[in-house]
Amino acid sequence: PRLRAVRMSATRFRVGTGRTATAAGKKKGIPRGTIFGLRTSEPQNVRILIERKRGSRYTRVGTIRRANRPAGYDGIPFSGRIGSRRLAPGRYRASISATDHAGNRSKTTRRSFTVVRG
């Protein structure tokens, strides 16, 4: 599978109140959560690895997996929570990869984002 047009609706956001992000929900101009938008060539399983920046290194915070996503454009909401744990304010990066049903994996795409106090 190929990942193309990987985007985030907001690269600077507050942690949302629920488990999924709301596209709106703005207060003081800063959204709650974000949506990872991506375009793929075939149906796939998506893995998003979240890492926090500590100095010049990144440490793993958690992984988000979504199975059986359709081909074409797909949006995956992210509220700033992994399970019931909230991300602390700081700088992070998301490493996004897709695996098709035959086991082939796409190249990993990285996007940086910042979680601010809310």
PDB file of C-alpha atoms in Angstrom:
ATOM      1  CA  PRO A   1       0.000   0.000   0.000  1.00  0.00           C
ATOM      2  CA  ARG A   2       1.048   3.589  -0.528  1.00  0.00           C
ATOM      3  CA  LEU A   3       0.396   6.425   1.895  1.00  0.00           C
ATOM      4  CA  ARG A   4      -0.120   9.739   0.177  1.00  0.00           C
ATOM      5  CA  ALA A   5      -1.336  13.137   1.293  1.00  0.00           C
ATOM      6  CA  VAL A   6      -0.806  12.483   5.019  1.00  0.00           C
ATOM      7  CA  ARG A   7      -2.080  15.536   6.895  1.00  0.00           C
ATOM      8  CA  MET A   8      -3.217  16.679  10.301  1.00  0.00           C
ATOM      9  CA  SER A   9      -6.199  18.985  10.767  1.00  0.00           C
ATOM     10  CA  ALA A  10      -4.302  20.780  13.578  1.00  0.00           C
ATOM     11  CA  THR A  11      -0.637  20.508  14.518  1.00  0.00           C
ATOM     12  CA  ARG A  12      -1.142  22.438  17.765  1.00  0.00           C
ATOM     13  CA  PHE A  13      -4.067  21.343  19.918  1.00  0.00           C
ATOM     14  CA  ARG A  14      -5.416  20.678  23.404  1.00  0.00           C
ATOM     15  CA  VAL A  15      -6.305  17.226  24.681  1.00  0.00           C
ATOM     16  CA  GLY A  16      -9.953  16.432  24.055  1.00  0.00           C
ATOM     17  CA  THR A  17     -12.440  15.397  26.690  1.00  0.00           C
ATOM     18  CA  GLY A  18     -13.488  12.124  25.030  1.00  0.00           C
ATOM     19  CA  ARG A  19     -11.700   9.259  23.360  1.00  0.00           C
ATOM     20  CA  THR A  20     -12.174  10.655  19.861  1.00  0.00           C
ATOM     21  CA  ALA A  21     -11.361  14.118  18.600  1.00  0.00           C
ATOM     22  CA  THR A  22     -14.001  16.654  17.694  1.00  0.00           C
ATOM     23  CA  ALA A  23     -13.247  18.595  14.542  1.00  0.00           C
ATOM     24  CA  ALA A  24     -14.737  21.730  16.080  1.00  0.00           C
ATOM     25  CA  GLY A  25     -14.710  22.426  19.812  1.00  0.00           C
ATOM     26  CA  LYS A  26     -12.553  25.525  19.765  1.00  0.00           C
ATOM     27  CA  LYS A  27     -11.812  27.689  22.766  1.00  0.00           C
ATOM     28  CA  LYS A  28      -9.374  30.585  22.469  1.00  0.00           C
ATOM     29  CA  GLY A  29      -8.695  29.522  18.874  1.00  0.00           C
ATOM     30  CA  ILE A  30      -7.025  26.230  19.817  1.00  0.00           C
ATOM     31  CA  PRO A  31      -8.850  23.026  18.759  1.00  0.00           C
ATOM     32  CA  ARG A  32      -9.315  19.949  20.923  1.00  0.00           C
ATOM     33  CA  GLY A  33      -7.676  16.993  19.217  1.00  0.00           C
ATOM     34  CA  THR A  34      -6.802  16.520  15.578  1.00  0.00           C
ATOM     35  CA  ILE A  35      -7.643  14.285  12.634  1.00  0.00           C
ATOM     36  CA  PHE A  36      -4.970  12.343  10.756  1.00  0.00           C
ATOM     37  CA  GLY A  37      -6.005  12.451   7.109  1.00  0.00           C
ATOM     38  CA  LEU A  38      -4.422  10.054   4.643  1.00  0.00           C
ATOM     39  CA  ARG A  39      -5.000   8.665   1.184  1.00  0.00           C
ATOM     40  CA  THR A  40      -4.142   5.033   0.442  1.00  0.00           C
ATOM     41  CA  SER A  41      -4.060   2.889  -2.664  1.00  0.00           C
ATOM     42  CA  GLU A  42      -5.867  -0.145  -1.184  1.00  0.00           C
ATOM     43  CA  PRO A  43      -7.659  -1.311   1.987  1.00  0.00           C
ATOM     44  CA  GLN A  44      -5.228  -1.575   4.895  1.00  0.00           C
ATOM     45  CA  ASN A  45      -4.557  -1.619   8.625  1.00  0.00           C
ATOM     46  CA  VAL A  46      -3.058   1.635   9.956  1.00  0.00           C
ATOM     47  CA  ARG A  47      -0.566   1.985  12.808  1.00  0.00           C
ATOM     48  CA  ILE A  48       0.227   5.364  14.381  1.00  0.00           C
ATOM     49  CA  LEU A  49       3.169   5.352  16.798  1.00  0.00           C
ATOM     50  CA  ILE A  50       3.201   8.379  19.131  1.00  0.00           C
ATOM     51  CA  GLU A  51       6.584   9.527  20.517  1.00  0.00           C
ATOM     52  CA  ARG A  52       7.439  12.431  22.829  1.00  0.00           C
ATOM     53  CA  LYS A  53      10.435  14.667  22.260  1.00  0.00           C
ATOM     54  CA  ARG A  54      12.900  14.707  25.178  1.00  0.00           C
ATOM     55  CA  GLY A  55      15.864  16.901  24.313  1.00  0.00           C
ATOM     56  CA  SER A  56      17.165  15.579  21.002  1.00  0.00           C
ATOM     57  CA  ARG A  57      15.637  12.096  21.451  1.00  0.00           C
ATOM     58  CA  TYR A  58      12.151  10.666  21.152  1.00  0.00           C
ATOM     59  CA  THR A  59      10.598   8.210  23.606  1.00  0.00           C
ATOM     60  CA  ARG A  60       7.630   5.990  22.779  1.00  0.00           C
ATOM     61  CA  VAL A  61       4.343   6.954  24.412  1.00  0.00           C
ATOM     62  CA  GLY A  62       1.905   4.548  22.777  1.00  0.00           C
ATOM     63  CA  THR A  63       0.463   3.092  19.599  1.00  0.00           C
ATOM     64  CA  ILE A  64      -2.895   3.544  17.919  1.00  0.00           C
ATOM     65  CA  ARG A  65      -4.081   0.790  15.578  1.00  0.00           C
ATOM     66  CA  ARG A  66      -7.040   0.911  13.221  1.00  0.00           C
ATOM     67  CA  ALA A  67      -7.977  -2.225  11.285  1.00  0.00           C
ATOM     68  CA  ASN A  68      -9.742  -2.618   7.929  1.00  0.00           C
ATOM     69  CA  ARG A  69      -9.571   0.994   6.774  1.00  0.00           C
ATOM     70  CA  PRO A  70     -10.936   1.618   3.253  1.00  0.00           C
ATOM     71  CA  ALA A  71      -8.954   2.571   0.162  1.00  0.00           C
ATOM     72  CA  GLY A  72      -8.928   6.234  -0.803  1.00  0.00           C
ATOM     73  CA  TYR A  73      -9.157   9.140   1.636  1.00  0.00           C
ATOM     74  CA  ASP A  74      -9.611   8.251   5.297  1.00  0.00           C
ATOM     75  CA  GLY A  75      -9.648  10.357   8.452  1.00  0.00           C
ATOM     76  CA  ILE A  76      -8.542   8.956  11.807  1.00  0.00           C
ATOM     77  CA  PRO A  77      -9.533  11.141  14.779  1.00  0.00           C
ATOM     78  CA  PHE A  78      -7.057  11.580  17.654  1.00  0.00           C
ATOM     79  CA  SER A  79      -8.082  13.340  20.863  1.00  0.00           C
ATOM     80  CA  GLY A  80      -4.669  13.452  22.523  1.00  0.00           C
ATOM     81  CA  ARG A  81      -5.438  10.380  24.625  1.00  0.00           C
ATOM     82  CA  ILE A  82      -3.986   6.911  24.353  1.00  0.00           C
ATOM     83  CA  GLY A  83      -6.385   4.629  26.148  1.00  0.00           C
ATOM     84  CA  SER A  84      -7.485   6.584  29.196  1.00  0.00           C
ATOM     85  CA  ARG A  85      -4.120   8.373  29.530  1.00  0.00           C
ATOM     86  CA  ARG A  86      -3.859  12.026  28.487  1.00  0.00           C
ATOM     87  CA  LEU A  87      -0.765  13.276  26.706  1.00  0.00           C
ATOM     88  CA  ALA A  88       1.132  15.853  28.740  1.00  0.00           C
ATOM     89  CA  PRO A  89       1.781  19.249  27.144  1.00  0.00           C
ATOM     90  CA  GLY A  90       4.870  19.117  24.935  1.00  0.00           C
ATOM     91  CA  ARG A  91       6.222  18.230  21.509  1.00  0.00           C
ATOM     92  CA  TYR A  92       5.434  14.908  19.880  1.00  0.00           C
ATOM     93  CA  ARG A  93       5.675  13.109  16.568  1.00  0.00           C
ATOM     94  CA  ALA A  94       3.455  10.523  14.942  1.00  0.00           C
ATOM     95  CA  SER A  95       4.948   7.781  12.754  1.00  0.00           C
ATOM     96  CA  ILE A  96       2.225   6.495  10.433  1.00  0.00           C
ATOM     97  CA  SER A  97       2.428   3.253   8.440  1.00  0.00           C
ATOM     98  CA  ALA A  98      -0.067   1.009   6.674  1.00  0.00           C
ATOM     99  CA  THR A  99      -0.119  -2.753   6.143  1.00  0.00           C
ATOM    100  CA  ASP A 100      -2.315  -4.427   3.540  1.00  0.00           C
ATOM    101  CA  HIS A 101      -4.029  -7.784   4.031  1.00  0.00           C
ATOM    102  CA  ALA A 102      -1.155  -9.636   2.304  1.00  0.00           C
ATOM    103  CA  GLY A 103       1.300  -8.310   4.911  1.00  0.00           C
ATOM    104  CA  ASN A 104       3.044  -5.682   2.748  1.00  0.00           C
ATOM    105  CA  ARG A 105       3.973  -2.516   4.660  1.00  0.00           C
ATOM    106  CA  SER A 106       4.133   1.050   3.353  1.00  0.00           C
ATOM    107  CA  LYS A 107       6.907   3.514   4.022  1.00  0.00           C
ATOM    108  CA  THR A 108       6.608   5.272   7.370  1.00  0.00           C
ATOM    109  CA  THR A 109       5.539   8.914   7.296  1.00  0.00           C
ATOM    110  CA  ARG A 110       6.225  11.222  10.243  1.00  0.00           C
ATOM    111  CA  ARG A 111       4.292  14.295  11.352  1.00  0.00           C
ATOM    112  CA  SER A 112       5.157  16.511  14.322  1.00  0.00           C
ATOM    113  CA  PHE A 113       2.617  18.126  16.616  1.00  0.00           C
ATOM    114  CA  THR A 114       2.398  20.032  19.887  1.00  0.00           C
ATOM    115  CA  VAL A 115      -0.009  19.452  22.768  1.00  0.00           C
ATOM    116  CA  VAL A 116      -0.764  22.633  24.708  1.00  0.00           C
ATOM    117  CA  ARG A 117      -2.426  23.193  28.067  1.00  0.00           C
ATOM    118  CA  GLY A 118      -6.125  23.342  28.049  1.00  0.00           C
TER     119      GLY A 118
END
